């Protein structure tokens, strides 16, 4: 029952995180629309006066709210990771006779988490929306272009890597836009990545930065 409760708590946190991501997407779209100021664009014109073509108080409010949401997203993601770690530990821990519930079979006692080789694949016998392993390990993009000596290449990213997590970006809507925003916001700072490479999950860090080529990473993501 402890595992089931932890799993329910993790899924509840994931739902809350999805709500945060939805609000972030709305703000990003509003700021990045054609003619908009973007996430970091100057609010002054070439002569140093406030831009007349945008609502500056609204832009500042949006940027402040986006910063708050990013902090909330980071906090809730850390809580999810903690619960997933406990669930994984519970799955691997031996079950004593005193721990067994006669009303549950062995598969139910480990909360249908499957095995460590089941990442990205259905577990058990059906579509279980409560399967945390599958939810948190589903790739959403692949690296289909990468330039030699680019930040992405130097930091260990490889052609064909499938992105499971890119900083605070996981599955959801407007992924390309969110990936670009994540790189821009973290320019010069390391971003934690989880990639699937030849069926294995790998942790990496990449630091978006200026270099001799285009962009901050020097690679292209294709959404799956």
PDB file of C-alpha atoms in Angstrom:
ATOM      1  CA  UNK A   1       0.000   0.000   0.000  1.00  0.00           C
ATOM      2  CA  UNK A   2       2.926   2.331   0.672  1.00  0.00           C
ATOM      3  CA  UNK A   3       4.089   1.894  -2.913  1.00  0.00           C
ATOM      4  CA  UNK A   4       0.595   2.507  -4.235  1.00  0.00           C
ATOM      5  CA  UNK A   5       0.287   5.683  -2.160  1.00  0.00           C
ATOM      6  CA  UNK A   6       3.668   6.949  -3.343  1.00  0.00           C
ATOM      7  CA  UNK A   7       2.705   6.240  -6.913  1.00  0.00           C
ATOM      8  CA  UNK A   8      -0.581   8.110  -6.548  1.00  0.00           C
ATOM      9  CA  UNK A   9       1.267  11.039  -4.978  1.00  0.00           C
ATOM     10  CA  UNK A  10       3.772  11.071  -7.839  1.00  0.00           C
ATOM     11  CA  UNK A  11       1.013  11.049 -10.437  1.00  0.00           C
ATOM     12  CA  UNK A  12      -0.795  13.850  -8.610  1.00  0.00           C
ATOM     13  CA  UNK A  13       2.403  15.915  -8.683  1.00  0.00           C
ATOM     14  CA  UNK A  14       2.759  15.176 -12.389  1.00  0.00           C
ATOM     15  CA  UNK A  15      -0.734  16.510 -12.999  1.00  0.00           C
ATOM     16  CA  UNK A  16       0.139  19.688 -11.101  1.00  0.00           C
ATOM     17  CA  UNK A  17       3.335  20.008 -13.110  1.00  0.00           C
ATOM     18  CA  UNK A  18       1.367  19.640 -16.337  1.00  0.00           C
ATOM     19  CA  UNK A  19      -0.811  22.545 -15.225  1.00  0.00           C
ATOM     20  CA  UNK A  20       2.289  24.641 -14.564  1.00  0.00           C
ATOM     21  CA  UNK A  21       3.681  23.742 -17.987  1.00  0.00           C
ATOM     22  CA  UNK A  22       0.415  24.697 -19.660  1.00  0.00           C
ATOM     23  CA  UNK A  23       0.514  28.148 -18.053  1.00  0.00           C
ATOM     24  CA  UNK A  24       4.180  28.531 -18.996  1.00  0.00           C
ATOM     25  CA  UNK A  25       3.372  27.664 -22.601  1.00  0.00           C
ATOM     26  CA  UNK A  26       0.666  30.338 -22.757  1.00  0.00           C
ATOM     27  CA  UNK A  27       3.070  32.979 -21.449  1.00  0.00           C
ATOM     28  CA  UNK A  28       5.894  31.899 -23.768  1.00  0.00           C
ATOM     29  CA  UNK A  29       3.596  31.994 -26.782  1.00  0.00           C
ATOM     30  CA  UNK A  30       2.374  35.450 -25.805  1.00  0.00           C
ATOM     31  CA  UNK A  31       5.882  36.842 -25.332  1.00  0.00           C
ATOM     32  CA  UNK A  32       7.317  35.186 -28.433  1.00  0.00           C
ATOM     33  CA  UNK A  33       4.546  36.013 -30.891  1.00  0.00           C
ATOM     34  CA  UNK A  34       5.604  37.954 -34.033  1.00  0.00           C
ATOM     35  CA  UNK A  35       6.599  41.469 -33.030  1.00  0.00           C
ATOM     36  CA  UNK A  36       6.661  40.515 -29.375  1.00  0.00           C
ATOM     37  CA  UNK A  37       9.536  41.204 -26.979  1.00  0.00           C
ATOM     38  CA  UNK A  38      10.444  37.551 -26.483  1.00  0.00           C
ATOM     39  CA  UNK A  39      11.748  36.190 -23.214  1.00  0.00           C
ATOM     40  CA  UNK A  40      14.673  38.602 -22.929  1.00  0.00           C
ATOM     41  CA  UNK A  41      14.118  41.239 -25.614  1.00  0.00           C
ATOM     42  CA  UNK A  42      14.804  44.892 -24.907  1.00  0.00           C
ATOM     43  CA  UNK A  43      11.803  46.919 -23.780  1.00  0.00           C
ATOM     44  CA  UNK A  44      13.389  50.144 -25.008  1.00  0.00           C
ATOM     45  CA  UNK A  45      13.580  51.378 -28.581  1.00  0.00           C
ATOM     46  CA  UNK A  46      16.751  52.408 -30.411  1.00  0.00           C
ATOM     47  CA  UNK A  47      16.549  55.878 -28.866  1.00  0.00           C
ATOM     48  CA  UNK A  48      16.264  54.561 -25.333  1.00  0.00           C
ATOM     49  CA  UNK A  49      12.552  55.223 -24.880  1.00  0.00           C
ATOM     50  CA  UNK A  50       9.980  52.606 -23.779  1.00  0.00           C
ATOM     51  CA  UNK A  51       8.722  50.711 -26.802  1.00  0.00           C
ATOM     52  CA  UNK A  52       5.339  52.002 -27.895  1.00  0.00           C
ATOM     53  CA  UNK A  53       4.366  48.799 -29.718  1.00  0.00           C
ATOM     54  CA  UNK A  54       4.120  46.609 -26.625  1.00  0.00           C
ATOM     55  CA  UNK A  55       2.405  46.719 -23.245  1.00  0.00           C
ATOM     56  CA  UNK A  56       5.499  47.002 -21.069  1.00  0.00           C
ATOM     57  CA  UNK A  57       3.774  46.435 -17.671  1.00  0.00           C
ATOM     58  CA  UNK A  58       2.100  43.319 -19.075  1.00  0.00           C
ATOM     59  CA  UNK A  59       5.404  42.031 -20.471  1.00  0.00           C
ATOM     60  CA  UNK A  60       7.144  42.557 -17.148  1.00  0.00           C
ATOM     61  CA  UNK A  61       4.303  40.809 -15.340  1.00  0.00           C
ATOM     62  CA  UNK A  62       4.500  37.877 -17.778  1.00  0.00           C
ATOM     63  CA  UNK A  63       8.248  37.557 -17.356  1.00  0.00           C
ATOM     64  CA  UNK A  64       7.939  37.685 -13.574  1.00  0.00           C
ATOM     65  CA  UNK A  65       5.195  35.073 -13.599  1.00  0.00           C
ATOM     66  CA  UNK A  66       7.247  32.856 -15.911  1.00  0.00           C
ATOM     67  CA  UNK A  67      10.174  33.053 -13.502  1.00  0.00           C
ATOM     68  CA  UNK A  68       7.893  32.057 -10.608  1.00  0.00           C
ATOM     69  CA  UNK A  69       6.461  29.160 -12.596  1.00  0.00           C
ATOM     70  CA  UNK A  70       9.933  27.924 -13.508  1.00  0.00           C
ATOM     71  CA  UNK A  71      10.860  27.842  -9.820  1.00  0.00           C
ATOM     72  CA  UNK A  72       7.624  26.006  -8.991  1.00  0.00           C
ATOM     73  CA  UNK A  73       8.299  23.582 -11.853  1.00  0.00           C
ATOM     74  CA  UNK A  74      11.805  22.892 -10.550  1.00  0.00           C
ATOM     75  CA  UNK A  75      10.542  22.276  -7.006  1.00  0.00           C
ATOM     76  CA  UNK A  76       7.756  19.940  -8.072  1.00  0.00           C
ATOM     77  CA  UNK A  77      10.090  18.042 -10.413  1.00  0.00           C
ATOM     78  CA  UNK A  78      12.495  17.463  -7.518  1.00  0.00           C
ATOM     79  CA  UNK A  79       9.622  16.092  -5.427  1.00  0.00           C
ATOM     80  CA  UNK A  80       8.589  13.781  -8.262  1.00  0.00           C
ATOM     81  CA  UNK A  81      12.166  12.541  -8.657  1.00  0.00           C
ATOM     82  CA  UNK A  82      12.357  11.825  -4.928  1.00  0.00           C
ATOM     83  CA  UNK A  83       9.174   9.766  -4.993  1.00  0.00           C
ATOM     84  CA  UNK A  84      10.302   7.889  -8.107  1.00  0.00           C
ATOM     85  CA  UNK A  85      13.594   7.083  -6.386  1.00  0.00           C
ATOM     86  CA  UNK A  86      11.741   5.708  -3.358  1.00  0.00           C
ATOM     87  CA  UNK A  87       9.495   3.667  -5.639  1.00  0.00           C
ATOM     88  CA  UNK A  88      12.509   2.210  -7.422  1.00  0.00           C
ATOM     89  CA  UNK A  89      14.109   1.355  -4.076  1.00  0.00           C
ATOM     90  CA  UNK A  90      10.894  -0.306  -2.920  1.00  0.00           C
ATOM     91  CA  UNK A  91      10.745  -2.296  -6.132  1.00  0.00           C
ATOM     92  CA  UNK A  92      14.263  -3.628  -5.641  1.00  0.00           C
ATOM     93  CA  UNK A  93      13.926  -4.309  -1.901  1.00  0.00           C
ATOM     94  CA  UNK A  94      13.172  -7.924  -0.890  1.00  0.00           C
ATOM     95  CA  UNK A  95       9.639  -8.543   0.347  1.00  0.00           C
ATOM     96  CA  UNK A  96       9.452 -10.380   3.677  1.00  0.00           C
ATOM     97  CA  UNK A  97       6.580 -12.601   4.669  1.00  0.00           C
ATOM     98  CA  UNK A  98       5.404 -10.001   7.199  1.00  0.00           C
ATOM     99  CA  UNK A  99       5.247  -7.386   4.447  1.00  0.00           C
ATOM    100  CA  UNK A 100       3.067  -9.456   2.176  1.00  0.00           C
ATOM    101  CA  UNK A 101      -0.625  -8.730   1.839  1.00  0.00           C
ATOM    102  CA  UNK A 102      -2.460 -12.010   1.154  1.00  0.00           C
ATOM    103  CA  UNK A 103      -4.942 -10.081  -0.971  1.00  0.00           C
ATOM    104  CA  UNK A 104      -2.284  -8.936  -3.432  1.00  0.00           C
ATOM    105  CA  UNK A 105      -0.292 -10.931  -5.915  1.00  0.00           C
ATOM    106  CA  UNK A 106       3.438 -10.386  -6.371  1.00  0.00           C
ATOM    107  CA  UNK A 107       3.012  -8.048  -9.325  1.00  0.00           C
ATOM    108  CA  UNK A 108       0.613  -5.808  -7.388  1.00  0.00           C
ATOM    109  CA  UNK A 109       2.973  -5.695  -4.404  1.00  0.00           C
ATOM    110  CA  UNK A 110       5.638  -4.004  -6.552  1.00  0.00           C
ATOM    111  CA  UNK A 111       3.017  -1.598  -7.930  1.00  0.00           C
ATOM    112  CA  UNK A 112       3.379  -2.852 -11.508  1.00  0.00           C
ATOM    113  CA  UNK A 113       6.666  -1.038 -11.985  1.00  0.00           C
ATOM    114  CA  UNK A 114       8.088  -3.775 -14.169  1.00  0.00           C
ATOM    115  CA  UNK A 115      11.835  -4.286 -14.552  1.00  0.00           C
ATOM    116  CA  UNK A 116      14.690  -1.906 -15.155  1.00  0.00           C
ATOM    117  CA  UNK A 117      14.709  -2.949 -18.814  1.00  0.00           C
ATOM    118  CA  UNK A 118      11.114  -1.835 -19.346  1.00  0.00           C
ATOM    119  CA  UNK A 119      11.769   1.884 -19.838  1.00  0.00           C
ATOM    120  CA  UNK A 120       9.691   3.255 -22.684  1.00  0.00           C
ATOM    121  CA  UNK A 121       7.642   0.085 -23.114  1.00  0.00           C
ATOM    122  CA  UNK A 122       4.241  -0.967 -21.741  1.00  0.00           C
ATOM    123  CA  UNK A 123       4.572  -2.795 -18.443  1.00  0.00           C
ATOM    124  CA  UNK A 124       2.460  -5.679 -17.309  1.00  0.00           C
ATOM    125  CA  UNK A 125      -0.574  -6.614 -19.321  1.00  0.00           C
ATOM    126  CA  UNK A 126      -2.249  -3.390 -20.335  1.00  0.00           C
ATOM    127  CA  UNK A 127      -2.255   0.374 -20.669  1.00  0.00           C
ATOM    128  CA  UNK A 128      -1.589   1.520 -17.124  1.00  0.00           C
ATOM    129  CA  UNK A 129      -1.671   5.324 -16.943  1.00  0.00           C
ATOM    130  CA  UNK A 130      -0.363   5.043 -13.400  1.00  0.00           C
ATOM    131  CA  UNK A 131       2.924   3.479 -14.516  1.00  0.00           C
ATOM    132  CA  UNK A 132       5.423   6.069 -13.350  1.00  0.00           C
ATOM    133  CA  UNK A 133       8.451   4.463 -15.010  1.00  0.00           C
ATOM    134  CA  UNK A 134       6.878   4.697 -18.442  1.00  0.00           C
ATOM    135  CA  UNK A 135       5.678   8.267 -17.926  1.00  0.00           C
ATOM    136  CA  UNK A 136       9.011   9.659 -16.817  1.00  0.00           C
ATOM    137  CA  UNK A 137      11.106   7.734 -19.364  1.00  0.00           C
ATOM    138  CA  UNK A 138       9.286   8.386 -22.626  1.00  0.00           C
ATOM    139  CA  UNK A 139      11.491  10.166 -25.209  1.00  0.00           C
ATOM    140  CA  UNK A 140       9.871  13.188 -26.827  1.00  0.00           C
ATOM    141  CA  UNK A 141      12.585  14.295 -29.265  1.00  0.00           C
ATOM    142  CA  UNK A 142      15.628  12.968 -31.075  1.00  0.00           C
ATOM    143  CA  UNK A 143      18.887  14.633 -32.087  1.00  0.00           C
ATOM    144  CA  UNK A 144      18.792  14.485 -35.890  1.00  0.00           C
ATOM    145  CA  UNK A 145      21.594  16.988 -36.563  1.00  0.00           C
ATOM    146  CA  UNK A 146      24.700  17.861 -34.576  1.00  0.00           C
ATOM    147  CA  UNK A 147      27.720  19.927 -35.584  1.00  0.00           C
ATOM    148  CA  UNK A 148      31.283  18.909 -34.771  1.00  0.00           C
ATOM    149  CA  UNK A 149      32.925  20.946 -32.001  1.00  0.00           C
ATOM    150  CA  UNK A 150      29.567  22.454 -31.056  1.00  0.00           C
ATOM    151  CA  UNK A 151      28.584  22.821 -27.380  1.00  0.00           C
ATOM    152  CA  UNK A 152      26.230  19.847 -27.723  1.00  0.00           C
ATOM    153  CA  UNK A 153      28.931  17.637 -29.260  1.00  0.00           C
ATOM    154  CA  UNK A 154      31.622  18.686 -26.794  1.00  0.00           C
ATOM    155  CA  UNK A 155      29.288  18.044 -23.858  1.00  0.00           C
ATOM    156  CA  UNK A 156      28.559  14.480 -24.956  1.00  0.00           C
ATOM    157  CA  UNK A 157      25.317  14.629 -26.930  1.00  0.00           C
ATOM    158  CA  UNK A 158      25.315  12.287 -29.942  1.00  0.00           C
ATOM    159  CA  UNK A 159      23.404  11.979 -33.190  1.00  0.00           C
ATOM    160  CA  UNK A 160      20.385   9.753 -32.632  1.00  0.00           C
ATOM    161  CA  UNK A 161      20.124  10.402 -28.897  1.00  0.00           C
ATOM    162  CA  UNK A 162      16.486  10.482 -27.810  1.00  0.00           C
ATOM    163  CA  UNK A 163      15.637  13.214 -25.323  1.00  0.00           C
ATOM    164  CA  UNK A 164      13.687  12.094 -22.256  1.00  0.00           C
ATOM    165  CA  UNK A 165      14.320  15.222 -20.213  1.00  0.00           C
ATOM    166  CA  UNK A 166      15.988  18.527 -21.094  1.00  0.00           C
ATOM    167  CA  UNK A 167      16.272  20.650 -17.975  1.00  0.00           C
ATOM    168  CA  UNK A 168      12.674  21.347 -16.974  1.00  0.00           C
ATOM    169  CA  UNK A 169      11.288  20.232 -20.334  1.00  0.00           C
ATOM    170  CA  UNK A 170       9.660  16.825 -20.597  1.00  0.00           C
ATOM    171  CA  UNK A 171       6.609  15.612 -22.500  1.00  0.00           C
ATOM    172  CA  UNK A 172       3.940  18.189 -23.299  1.00  0.00           C
ATOM    173  CA  UNK A 173       2.924  20.768 -25.861  1.00  0.00           C
ATOM    174  CA  UNK A 174       5.031  23.264 -27.853  1.00  0.00           C
ATOM    175  CA  UNK A 175       8.173  21.272 -27.199  1.00  0.00           C
ATOM    176  CA  UNK A 176      10.457  22.950 -29.755  1.00  0.00           C
ATOM    177  CA  UNK A 177       9.567  26.367 -28.388  1.00  0.00           C
ATOM    178  CA  UNK A 178      10.105  25.210 -24.821  1.00  0.00           C
ATOM    179  CA  UNK A 179      13.452  23.603 -25.691  1.00  0.00           C
ATOM    180  CA  UNK A 180      14.651  26.850 -27.263  1.00  0.00           C
ATOM    181  CA  UNK A 181      13.438  28.841 -24.261  1.00  0.00           C
ATOM    182  CA  UNK A 182      15.151  26.456 -21.844  1.00  0.00           C
ATOM    183  CA  UNK A 183      18.459  26.873 -23.693  1.00  0.00           C
ATOM    184  CA  UNK A 184      18.135  30.657 -23.787  1.00  0.00           C
ATOM    185  CA  UNK A 185      17.210  30.967 -20.132  1.00  0.00           C
ATOM    186  CA  UNK A 186      20.153  28.766 -19.102  1.00  0.00           C
ATOM    187  CA  UNK A 187      22.798  30.312 -21.344  1.00  0.00           C
ATOM    188  CA  UNK A 188      26.163  29.708 -19.697  1.00  0.00           C
ATOM    189  CA  UNK A 189      24.695  27.325 -17.127  1.00  0.00           C
ATOM    190  CA  UNK A 190      24.710  23.536 -17.155  1.00  0.00           C
ATOM    191  CA  UNK A 191      21.408  21.840 -18.000  1.00  0.00           C
ATOM    192  CA  UNK A 192      20.719  18.294 -16.839  1.00  0.00           C
ATOM    193  CA  UNK A 193      19.628  15.928 -19.594  1.00  0.00           C
ATOM    194  CA  UNK A 194      18.314  12.391 -19.636  1.00  0.00           C
ATOM    195  CA  UNK A 195      18.737  10.711 -23.013  1.00  0.00           C
ATOM    196  CA  UNK A 196      17.963   7.253 -24.292  1.00  0.00           C
ATOM    197  CA  UNK A 197      20.897   5.862 -26.267  1.00  0.00           C
ATOM    198  CA  UNK A 198      20.674   2.386 -27.760  1.00  0.00           C
ATOM    199  CA  UNK A 199      17.952   1.503 -25.266  1.00  0.00           C
ATOM    200  CA  UNK A 200      19.815   2.705 -22.172  1.00  0.00           C
ATOM    201  CA  UNK A 201      19.072   5.836 -20.153  1.00  0.00           C
ATOM    202  CA  UNK A 202      22.057   8.167 -19.787  1.00  0.00           C
ATOM    203  CA  UNK A 203      22.457  11.317 -17.689  1.00  0.00           C
ATOM    204  CA  UNK A 204      24.293  14.226 -19.319  1.00  0.00           C
ATOM    205  CA  UNK A 205      24.827  17.923 -18.749  1.00  0.00           C
ATOM    206  CA  UNK A 206      25.096  20.451 -21.555  1.00  0.00           C
ATOM    207  CA  UNK A 207      25.852  24.143 -21.278  1.00  0.00           C
ATOM    208  CA  UNK A 208      24.203  26.376 -23.899  1.00  0.00           C
ATOM    209  CA  UNK A 209      26.775  28.955 -24.965  1.00  0.00           C
ATOM    210  CA  UNK A 210      27.966  31.059 -27.845  1.00  0.00           C
ATOM    211  CA  UNK A 211      30.488  29.444 -30.163  1.00  0.00           C
ATOM    212  CA  UNK A 212      31.680  29.881 -33.756  1.00  0.00           C
ATOM    213  CA  UNK A 213      28.565  28.249 -35.224  1.00  0.00           C
ATOM    214  CA  UNK A 214      24.845  28.871 -35.086  1.00  0.00           C
ATOM    215  CA  UNK A 215      22.686  28.720 -31.987  1.00  0.00           C
ATOM    216  CA  UNK A 216      23.675  28.008 -28.420  1.00  0.00           C
ATOM    217  CA  UNK A 217      23.951  24.226 -28.777  1.00  0.00           C
ATOM    218  CA  UNK A 218      24.796  23.484 -32.399  1.00  0.00           C
ATOM    219  CA  UNK A 219      22.284  20.689 -32.764  1.00  0.00           C
ATOM    220  CA  UNK A 220      18.727  20.181 -33.976  1.00  0.00           C
ATOM    221  CA  UNK A 221      15.920  18.340 -32.230  1.00  0.00           C
ATOM    222  CA  UNK A 222      13.132  16.548 -34.063  1.00  0.00           C
ATOM    223  CA  UNK A 223       9.977  16.041 -32.024  1.00  0.00           C
ATOM    224  CA  UNK A 224       8.821  12.414 -31.937  1.00  0.00           C
TER     225      UNK A 224
END
